[in-house]
Amino acid sequence: MNHPMDLTAAVGGLSYLNPHAPEPWASFVEQIERVRPYLGELERWIETLKHPKRTLIVDVPIERDDGTVAHYEGYRVQHNLSRGPGKGGIRFHPAVTLNEVMALAGWMTVKNAAVGLPFGGAKGGIRVDPASVSKGELQRITRRFTSEIGLIIGPDRDIPAPDVGTNAMTMAVMMDTYSMNRGGTATGVVTGKPIALGGSLGRQEATGRGVYITAREAGRRLHLPIEGARVVVQGFGNVGGTGARLFHEVGAKVIAIGDHTGTWLNEGGIDIPAALAHVAAHGALLGFAGAEPIGIEDFWGLPCEFMVPAALEGQITAARAERMRARVVVEGANGPTTPAADDILTDRGILVVPDVLANAGGVTVSYFEWVQDFSSFFWTEDEINARLERIMVQAFDAIWQVSQDKQVSLRTAAFIIACHRVLEARAERGLYP
């Protein structure tokens, strides 16, 4: 895409996006375009998926601890609500952009539809580094942001959840702020909350558990057992850390791990509980003594059975895809593989379990939490995990079957299923007025 017309098309013809910096929205649009030949009569509605339903940009001013006033930029994007209320996380990160939040919201639309959840896709974020502000400042940022987007969120409208840079306490503050503005407690306005405020058992590790389940299912199809398999995990937060622990517990050998502070290798297998304890004590992997530092490009080229990118989007570029020596890539992060890299991995026979399936465990248990909050009846952790297992395995089976029948990648198969569900709902509802 080298000339202005192509660049503009890459961002879906939306005037408020910069055609000279089209990623990651352009990747989402390209993934949608790849499904066009499989839509039949529903192709008439495909442009729906290239035009987010609602995009809200808000100013988030707060008084800092030193008395100065600081302004932060916040977003909430509702990509598509044809199948139900919006669902998607809130990201606090200094590099958050409208383009990124739009793409993440689009992927949430596909993810929810691919696993059959009754939600549309949404996403939010604030351009802030949580480590650069005090605890009090962060709470004020969260409360002001929640008040600003309170116009469009709600238990039956749009339900945020944690993402990069946010956690259960962020959700507690958001729920309290929304409830105070509403004049009554509304536990269902967010998911990923503390258990004491209507959170669900199993939610904390749900995304990582889903990554493990889909890796296991992929291994079964390829006759590649998890036990004894070499695993490389990029990103060692909630998703990567939980996934690594579950691989470790069933006898896999996690040989390399990494986070924003570096990457580490131990070909004999890393003591994952020790690594998790180090992160709990120090906040990052930096200084971990159980493995040797390794260069980031060498990290991506390690021979392994399973590679789990569980950090940010755009990590597996075309250049890295050419060097990768994994058998299976299981996308714990959202959008970690560019479309060009996706094609290279497919051509090289490396199976990619796409993000819209692999990391759907989090939103699945968020759905369970939302249902439990509405009914005020809560399930045991065993019940949660059993339901998660059933939904993830059924979704994997359906996507695998479409992939085999149509001879397409798992990602395209997931998009085919999801786009059919979303666009069928759009067609059945018609246009208002």
Short mmCIF file of C-alpha atoms in Angstrom, two decimals:
data_model
loop_
_atom_site.label_atom_id
_atom_site.label_comp_id
_atom_site.label_asym_id
_atom_site.label_seq_id
_atom_site.Cartn_x
_atom_site.Cartn_y
_atom_site.Cartn_z
CA MET A 1 0.00 0.00 0.00
CA ASN A 2 2.12 2.85 -1.26
CA HIS A 3 -0.17 5.48 -2.74
CA PRO A 4 -2.83 7.64 -1.03
CA MET A 5 -5.83 5.91 -2.60
CA ASP A 6 -4.75 2.50 -1.33
CA LEU A 7 -3.89 3.90 2.09
CA THR A 8 -7.27 5.55 2.41
CA ALA A 9 -8.96 2.29 1.41
CA ALA A 10 -6.88 0.47 4.02
CA VAL A 11 -8.50 2.46 6.81
CA GLY A 12 -11.96 1.88 5.38
CA GLY A 13 -12.36 5.35 3.89
CA LEU A 14 -12.83 6.93 7.35
CA SER A 15 -11.77 10.57 7.26
CA TYR A 16 -10.80 10.74 10.93
CA LEU A 17 -8.02 8.15 10.54
CA ASN A 18 -4.58 8.96 9.17
CA PRO A 19 -4.14 7.02 5.89
CA HIS A 20 -0.35 7.28 6.28
CA ALA A 21 -0.46 5.41 9.61
CA PRO A 22 -3.14 2.82 8.88
CA GLU A 23 -2.31 0.15 11.48
CA PRO A 24 -3.82 -1.68 13.30
CA TRP A 25 -7.29 -0.80 11.95
CA ALA A 26 -6.06 -1.57 8.42
CA SER A 27 -5.18 -5.11 9.51
CA PHE A 28 -8.71 -5.60 10.79
CA VAL A 29 -10.20 -4.26 7.53
CA GLU A 30 -7.96 -6.60 5.52
CA GLN A 31 -9.07 -9.56 7.62
CA ILE A 32 -12.70 -8.61 6.95
CA GLU A 33 -12.02 -8.36 3.21
CA ARG A 34 -10.62 -11.90 3.17
CA VAL A 35 -14.05 -13.17 4.24
CA ARG A 36 -15.95 -11.42 1.43
CA PRO A 37 -15.90 -14.42 -0.99
CA TYR A 38 -17.56 -16.62 1.65
CA LEU A 39 -20.50 -14.37 2.61
CA GLY A 40 -22.96 -15.06 -0.21
CA GLU A 41 -26.00 -12.78 0.02
CA LEU A 42 -24.65 -11.29 3.26
CA GLU A 43 -21.86 -9.57 1.31
CA ARG A 44 -24.33 -6.71 0.85
CA TRP A 45 -23.76 -5.81 4.51
CA ILE A 46 -19.97 -6.17 4.73
CA GLU A 47 -19.32 -2.41 4.88
CA THR A 48 -21.10 -2.48 8.25
CA LEU A 49 -17.98 -4.09 9.70
CA LYS A 50 -15.72 -1.33 8.38
CA HIS A 51 -17.71 1.45 10.05
CA PRO A 52 -17.76 1.49 13.86
CA LYS A 53 -21.25 2.24 15.12
CA ARG A 54 -20.17 4.78 17.73
CA THR A 55 -16.84 6.42 18.52
CA LEU A 56 -16.49 8.59 21.63
CA ILE A 57 -13.38 10.66 22.38
CA VAL A 58 -13.31 12.31 25.80
CA ASP A 59 -11.09 14.72 27.69
CA VAL A 60 -10.13 13.42 31.13
CA PRO A 61 -8.92 16.32 33.31
CA ILE A 62 -7.79 15.76 36.90
CA GLU A 63 -6.04 17.73 39.62
CA ARG A 64 -2.71 16.07 40.31
CA ASP A 65 -1.27 15.62 43.79
CA ASP A 66 0.94 18.71 43.32
CA GLY A 67 -2.05 20.92 42.52
CA THR A 68 -1.51 21.12 38.77
CA VAL A 69 -4.23 20.15 36.30
CA ALA A 70 -3.45 17.38 33.81
CA HIS A 71 -5.50 16.31 30.80
CA TYR A 72 -5.63 12.77 29.40
CA GLU A 73 -7.26 11.55 26.20
CA GLY A 74 -9.80 8.75 26.50
CA TYR A 75 -11.81 6.64 24.07
CA ARG A 76 -14.74 4.26 23.97
CA VAL A 77 -15.58 2.65 20.63
CA GLN A 78 -18.67 0.52 20.05
CA HIS A 79 -17.89 -1.30 16.83
CA ASN A 80 -21.09 -3.31 16.35
CA LEU A 81 -24.12 -3.92 18.56
CA SER A 82 -26.22 -6.04 16.19
CA ARG A 83 -26.04 -9.16 18.39
CA GLY A 84 -26.22 -7.56 21.82
CA PRO A 85 -24.66 -4.95 24.11
CA GLY A 86 -21.06 -3.95 23.58
CA LYS A 87 -18.36 -5.93 25.39
CA GLY A 88 -14.66 -5.16 25.57
CA GLY A 89 -11.84 -4.05 27.80
CA ILE A 90 -10.41 -0.75 28.98
CA ARG A 91 -6.71 -0.20 28.26
CA PHE A 92 -4.49 2.27 30.17
CA HIS A 93 -1.30 2.74 28.14
CA PRO A 94 0.67 5.79 26.94
CA ALA A 95 0.56 4.60 23.32
CA VAL A 96 -3.21 4.06 23.11
CA THR A 97 -4.72 5.63 19.97
CA LEU A 98 -8.17 5.86 18.43
CA ASN A 99 -6.93 3.63 15.58
CA GLU A 100 -5.86 0.94 18.05
CA VAL A 101 -9.07 1.08 20.07
CA MET A 102 -11.16 0.82 16.88
CA ALA A 103 -9.27 -2.29 15.80
CA LEU A 104 -9.57 -3.86 19.23
CA ALA A 105 -13.31 -3.15 19.23
CA GLY A 106 -13.62 -4.78 15.81
CA TRP A 107 -11.76 -7.86 16.99
CA MET A 108 -14.12 -8.02 19.98
CA THR A 109 -17.10 -8.10 17.60
CA VAL A 110 -15.56 -11.05 15.81
CA LYS A 111 -14.42 -12.77 19.00
CA ASN A 112 -17.83 -12.61 20.69
CA ALA A 113 -19.57 -13.90 17.57
CA ALA A 114 -16.97 -16.61 16.91
CA VAL A 115 -17.56 -18.25 20.29
CA GLY A 116 -21.31 -17.55 20.27
CA LEU A 117 -21.60 -14.97 23.05
CA PRO A 118 -24.62 -12.60 22.89
CA PHE A 119 -22.49 -9.45 22.72
CA GLY A 120 -21.30 -6.92 20.21
CA GLY A 121 -17.76 -5.59 20.15
CA ALA A 122 -16.46 -2.55 22.04
CA LYS A 123 -13.19 -1.29 23.48
CA GLY A 124 -11.87 1.67 25.46
CA GLY A 125 -8.66 3.25 26.58
CA ILE A 126 -6.84 6.20 28.09
CA ARG A 127 -3.45 7.55 26.98
CA VAL A 128 -1.75 7.24 30.35
CA ASP A 129 1.09 5.25 31.88
CA PRO A 130 -0.35 3.94 35.16
CA ALA A 131 3.19 3.82 36.62
CA SER A 132 3.61 7.58 36.06
CA VAL A 133 0.76 8.63 38.35
CA SER A 134 -0.01 8.06 42.01
CA LYS A 135 -2.70 5.70 43.23
CA GLY A 136 -4.97 8.64 44.03
CA GLU A 137 -4.38 10.23 40.64
CA LEU A 138 -5.13 6.96 38.87
CA GLN A 139 -8.40 6.64 40.76
CA ARG A 140 -9.38 10.20 39.81
CA ILE A 141 -8.53 9.48 36.16
CA THR A 142 -10.65 6.32 36.26
CA ARG A 143 -13.60 8.06 37.90
CA ARG A 144 -13.60 11.03 35.52
CA PHE A 145 -13.22 8.74 32.48
CA THR A 146 -16.11 6.54 33.68
CA SER A 147 -18.31 9.60 34.17
CA GLU A 148 -17.48 10.85 30.67
CA ILE A 149 -18.28 7.54 28.94
CA GLY A 150 -21.24 6.90 31.27
CA LEU A 151 -23.39 8.31 28.48
CA ILE A 152 -23.00 5.11 26.47
CA ILE A 153 -22.14 2.28 28.89
CA GLY A 154 -24.46 0.24 31.10
CA PRO A 155 -25.35 -3.38 31.97
CA ASP A 156 -27.62 -3.65 28.92
CA ARG A 157 -25.70 -1.22 26.66
CA ASP A 158 -21.93 -1.70 26.88
CA ILE A 159 -19.99 -3.60 29.55
CA PRO A 160 -16.26 -2.78 30.00
CA ALA A 161 -13.67 -5.18 31.44
CA PRO A 162 -9.94 -5.11 32.30
CA ASP A 163 -7.26 -5.01 29.61
CA VAL A 164 -3.62 -3.88 29.45
CA GLY A 165 -2.83 -1.58 32.39
CA THR A 166 -6.11 -2.18 34.22
CA ASN A 167 -7.26 -4.78 36.73
CA ALA A 168 -10.02 -5.80 39.10
CA MET A 169 -9.58 -2.68 41.22
CA THR A 170 -9.97 -0.48 38.13
CA MET A 171 -13.28 -2.23 37.49
CA ALA A 172 -14.32 -1.72 41.12
CA VAL A 173 -13.76 2.04 40.77
CA MET A 174 -15.61 2.12 37.45
CA MET A 175 -18.56 0.21 38.90
CA ASP A 176 -18.72 2.47 41.94
CA THR A 177 -18.53 5.64 39.82
CA TYR A 178 -21.27 4.48 37.44
CA SER A 179 -23.42 3.37 40.38
CA MET A 180 -23.04 6.71 42.21
CA ASN A 181 -24.00 8.63 39.07
CA ARG A 182 -26.98 6.33 38.53
CA GLY A 183 -28.16 6.42 42.14
CA GLY A 184 -28.11 2.66 42.70
CA THR A 185 -25.62 -0.21 42.67
CA ALA A 186 -25.15 -1.66 39.18
CA THR A 187 -22.74 -4.58 39.51
CA GLY A 188 -23.32 -5.66 35.89
CA VAL A 189 -21.89 -2.49 34.31
CA VAL A 190 -18.39 -4.01 34.23
CA THR A 191 -16.87 -7.48 34.50
CA GLY A 192 -13.54 -8.59 35.91
CA LYS A 193 -14.50 -7.12 39.29
CA PRO A 194 -13.30 -8.29 42.73
CA ILE A 195 -15.29 -11.25 44.04
CA ALA A 196 -16.73 -9.11 46.86
CA LEU A 197 -18.37 -6.79 44.31
CA GLY A 198 -20.02 -9.42 42.14
CA GLY A 199 -16.95 -10.71 40.35
CA SER A 200 -16.78 -14.28 39.12
CA LEU A 201 -14.58 -17.09 40.33
CA GLY A 202 -12.19 -18.14 37.58
CA ARG A 203 -12.23 -14.75 35.79
CA GLN A 204 -8.66 -13.80 36.73
CA GLU A 205 -7.08 -16.75 34.94
CA ALA A 206 -9.78 -17.26 32.28
CA THR A 207 -7.89 -15.74 29.33
CA GLY A 208 -4.74 -17.74 30.04
CA ARG A 209 -6.82 -20.88 30.56
CA GLY A 210 -8.47 -20.36 27.19
CA VAL A 211 -5.03 -20.03 25.57
CA TYR A 212 -4.01 -23.34 27.10
CA ILE A 213 -7.26 -25.08 26.07
CA THR A 214 -6.95 -23.99 22.43
CA ALA A 215 -3.25 -24.92 22.34
CA ARG A 216 -4.15 -28.37 23.65
CA GLU A 217 -6.91 -28.77 21.03
CA ALA A 218 -4.55 -27.68 18.24
CA GLY A 219 -1.96 -30.15 19.51
CA ARG A 220 -4.50 -32.96 19.37
CA ARG A 221 -5.26 -32.22 15.71
CA LEU A 222 -1.54 -32.20 14.88
CA HIS A 223 -0.70 -35.22 17.09
CA LEU A 224 1.49 -32.88 19.12
CA PRO A 225 1.13 -33.65 22.84
CA ILE A 226 1.49 -30.82 25.35
CA GLU A 227 3.50 -33.00 27.74
CA GLY A 228 7.18 -32.49 26.96
CA ALA A 229 6.48 -29.79 24.35
CA ARG A 230 8.75 -26.74 24.23
CA VAL A 231 6.82 -23.52 24.84
CA VAL A 232 7.89 -19.88 24.36
CA VAL A 233 5.75 -17.14 25.96
CA GLN A 234 6.06 -13.44 25.14
CA GLY A 235 4.30 -11.32 27.73
CA PHE A 236 4.26 -12.47 31.35
CA GLY A 237 1.29 -10.64 32.80
CA ASN A 238 -2.07 -12.14 33.61
CA VAL A 239 -2.49 -13.93 30.26
CA GLY A 240 1.07 -15.05 29.58
CA GLY A 241 1.80 -15.88 33.21
CA THR A 242 -1.36 -17.96 33.66
CA GLY A 243 -0.86 -19.71 30.32
CA ALA A 244 2.76 -20.52 31.17
CA ARG A 245 1.72 -21.94 34.55
CA LEU A 246 -0.94 -24.19 33.00
CA PHE A 247 1.51 -25.47 30.37
CA HIS A 248 4.07 -26.09 33.12
CA GLU A 249 1.56 -27.97 35.31
CA VAL A 250 0.80 -30.54 32.61
CA GLY A 251 4.45 -31.27 31.87
CA ALA A 252 5.29 -28.88 29.04
CA LYS A 253 8.76 -27.31 29.07
CA VAL A 254 8.52 -23.52 29.01
CA ILE A 255 11.97 -22.67 27.66
CA ALA A 256 11.69 -18.91 27.17
CA ILE A 257 9.65 -16.04 28.60
CA GLY A 258 9.68 -12.30 28.12
CA ASP A 259 8.05 -9.02 29.10
CA HIS A 260 8.69 -5.32 28.50
CA THR A 261 11.95 -5.53 30.45
CA GLY A 262 13.59 -8.29 28.40
CA THR A 263 13.54 -11.92 27.29
CA TRP A 264 15.04 -14.97 29.01
CA LEU A 265 15.94 -18.53 27.95
CA ASN A 266 16.52 -21.78 29.81
CA GLU A 267 16.52 -24.73 27.41
CA GLY A 268 16.13 -27.14 30.31
CA GLY A 269 12.84 -25.54 31.22
CA ILE A 270 12.06 -22.49 33.35
CA ASP A 271 10.69 -22.85 36.88
CA ILE A 272 7.44 -21.00 36.14
CA PRO A 273 6.22 -20.76 39.78
CA ALA A 274 9.58 -19.12 40.61
CA ALA A 275 9.22 -16.71 37.70
CA LEU A 276 5.69 -15.80 38.77
CA ALA A 277 6.89 -15.26 42.34
CA HIS A 278 9.66 -12.98 41.03
CA VAL A 279 7.14 -10.89 39.07
CA ALA A 280 4.83 -10.71 42.09
CA ALA A 281 7.70 -9.44 44.22
CA HIS A 282 9.39 -7.09 41.72
CA GLY A 283 6.69 -6.16 39.21
CA ALA A 284 8.56 -7.50 36.17
CA LEU A 285 10.92 -10.25 34.99
CA LEU A 286 13.97 -7.98 35.17
CA GLY A 287 16.52 -9.60 37.47
CA PHE A 288 15.02 -13.10 37.26
CA ALA A 289 17.88 -15.54 37.90
CA GLY A 290 16.26 -18.73 36.62
CA ALA A 291 17.17 -18.16 32.97
CA GLU A 292 19.72 -16.34 30.82
CA PRO A 293 18.95 -13.12 28.94
CA ILE A 294 18.48 -13.54 25.18
CA GLY A 295 18.10 -10.98 22.40
CA ILE A 296 14.56 -10.27 21.28
CA GLU A 297 15.10 -11.37 17.68
CA ASP A 298 16.80 -14.58 18.84
CA PHE A 299 13.80 -15.10 21.14
CA TRP A 300 11.39 -15.09 18.20
CA GLY A 301 13.56 -17.56 16.29
CA LEU A 302 13.71 -20.22 19.02
CA PRO A 303 12.74 -23.75 17.92
CA CYS A 304 9.62 -24.78 19.85
CA GLU A 305 6.32 -26.56 19.53
CA PHE A 306 4.15 -23.70 20.86
CA MET A 307 4.80 -19.96 20.64
CA VAL A 308 2.43 -17.79 22.69
CA PRO A 309 2.52 -14.04 21.93
CA ALA A 310 0.66 -12.58 24.91
CA ALA A 311 1.71 -8.92 24.95
CA LEU A 312 0.64 -6.19 22.49
CA GLU A 313 -0.48 -6.16 18.86
CA GLY A 314 1.84 -6.15 15.85
CA GLN A 315 4.62 -8.23 17.43
CA ILE A 316 4.94 -10.91 14.74
CA THR A 317 6.04 -8.99 11.66
CA ALA A 318 6.78 -10.44 8.24
CA ALA A 319 10.52 -10.43 9.03
CA ARG A 320 9.99 -12.33 12.29
CA ALA A 321 7.58 -14.77 10.63
CA GLU A 322 10.32 -15.73 8.17
CA ARG A 323 12.61 -16.73 11.05
CA MET A 324 10.16 -18.36 13.43
CA ARG A 325 10.62 -22.07 14.12
CA ALA A 326 7.46 -22.82 16.09
CA ARG A 327 4.98 -25.53 15.10
CA VAL A 328 1.94 -23.66 16.49
CA VAL A 329 1.39 -19.98 17.32
CA VAL A 330 -1.34 -19.41 19.92
CA GLU A 331 -2.31 -15.74 20.07
CA GLY A 332 -2.83 -14.74 23.69
CA ALA A 333 -2.65 -11.04 22.75
CA ASN A 334 -5.01 -9.15 20.48
CA GLY A 335 -3.71 -8.68 16.94
CA PRO A 336 -0.11 -9.84 17.56
CA THR A 337 0.36 -11.07 13.96
CA THR A 338 0.22 -8.75 10.95
CA PRO A 339 -1.66 -9.99 7.85
CA ALA A 340 1.62 -10.23 5.90
CA ALA A 341 3.16 -12.33 8.68
CA ASP A 342 0.01 -14.46 8.81
CA ASP A 343 0.42 -15.37 5.15
CA ILE A 344 4.09 -16.23 5.65
CA LEU A 345 3.34 -18.49 8.63
CA THR A 346 0.60 -20.24 6.64
CA ASP A 347 2.92 -20.77 3.67
CA ARG A 348 5.56 -22.19 6.01
CA GLY A 349 3.11 -24.67 7.55
CA ILE A 350 3.01 -23.01 10.96
CA LEU A 351 -0.50 -23.25 12.43
CA VAL A 352 -1.85 -20.02 13.93
CA VAL A 353 -4.64 -20.26 16.51
CA PRO A 354 -6.06 -16.74 16.14
CA ASP A 355 -6.66 -14.26 18.93
CA VAL A 356 -10.41 -14.18 18.31
CA LEU A 357 -10.47 -17.80 19.44
CA ALA A 358 -7.36 -18.32 21.57
CA ASN A 359 -7.89 -15.47 24.02
CA ALA A 360 -11.69 -15.63 24.12
CA GLY A 361 -11.61 -17.30 27.53
CA GLY A 362 -11.59 -13.91 29.25
CA VAL A 363 -14.71 -12.56 27.61
CA THR A 364 -16.43 -15.95 27.99
CA VAL A 365 -16.05 -15.87 31.77
CA SER A 366 -16.93 -12.16 31.69
CA TYR A 367 -20.20 -13.32 30.12
CA PHE A 368 -20.64 -15.77 33.00
CA GLU A 369 -19.99 -12.92 35.46
CA TRP A 370 -22.56 -10.69 33.74
CA VAL A 371 -25.18 -13.47 33.86
CA GLN A 372 -24.43 -14.15 37.53
CA ASP A 373 -24.76 -10.45 38.39
CA PHE A 374 -28.17 -10.25 36.68
CA SER A 375 -29.45 -13.32 38.50
CA SER A 376 -27.62 -12.71 41.81
CA PHE A 377 -26.81 -16.42 41.76
CA PHE A 378 -23.16 -17.42 41.64
CA TRP A 379 -21.48 -20.58 40.37
CA THR A 380 -18.56 -22.52 41.78
CA GLU A 381 -15.12 -22.27 40.17
CA ASP A 382 -15.42 -25.86 38.95
CA GLU A 383 -18.71 -24.98 37.24
CA ILE A 384 -17.10 -21.91 35.67
CA ASN A 385 -14.12 -23.85 34.34
CA ALA A 386 -16.31 -26.68 33.03
CA ARG A 387 -18.54 -24.23 31.15
CA LEU A 388 -15.49 -22.41 29.79
CA GLU A 389 -13.98 -25.69 28.61
CA ARG A 390 -17.18 -26.68 26.83
CA ILE A 391 -17.61 -23.35 25.01
CA MET A 392 -13.95 -23.09 23.97
CA VAL A 393 -13.77 -26.69 22.69
CA GLN A 394 -17.05 -26.34 20.77
CA ALA A 395 -15.85 -23.10 19.18
CA PHE A 396 -12.50 -24.68 18.27
CA ASP A 397 -14.23 -27.71 16.73
CA ALA A 398 -16.52 -25.53 14.58
CA ILE A 399 -13.67 -23.25 13.41
CA TRP A 400 -11.42 -26.22 12.67
CA GLN A 401 -14.17 -27.84 10.59
CA VAL A 402 -14.73 -24.70 8.50
CA SER A 403 -10.98 -24.41 8.04
CA GLN A 404 -10.80 -27.95 6.72
CA ASP A 405 -13.92 -27.71 4.56
CA LYS A 406 -12.93 -24.45 2.87
CA GLN A 407 -9.16 -24.93 3.00
CA VAL A 408 -8.55 -21.63 4.76
CA SER A 409 -6.58 -20.61 7.85
CA LEU A 410 -8.13 -20.88 11.30
CA ARG A 411 -8.28 -17.08 11.41
CA THR A 412 -10.26 -16.83 8.19
CA ALA A 413 -12.48 -19.69 9.36
CA ALA A 414 -13.19 -17.86 12.62
CA PHE A 415 -13.97 -14.67 10.70
CA ILE A 416 -16.28 -16.58 8.34
CA ILE A 417 -18.32 -17.95 11.24
CA ALA A 418 -18.33 -14.64 13.12
CA CYS A 419 -19.13 -12.43 10.13
CA HIS A 420 -22.01 -14.68 9.13
CA ARG A 421 -23.48 -14.39 12.61
CA VAL A 422 -23.03 -10.61 12.86
CA LEU A 423 -24.22 -9.79 9.35
CA GLU A 424 -27.17 -12.17 9.57
CA ALA A 425 -28.26 -10.30 12.70
CA ARG A 426 -27.75 -7.00 10.87
CA ALA A 427 -29.80 -8.19 7.90
CA GLU A 428 -32.60 -9.54 10.07
CA ARG A 429 -32.84 -6.29 12.06
CA GLY A 430 -32.81 -4.12 8.94
CA LEU A 431 -31.99 -0.44 8.94
CA TYR A 432 -33.59 2.15 11.21
CA PRO A 433 -35.43 4.29 10.34
#
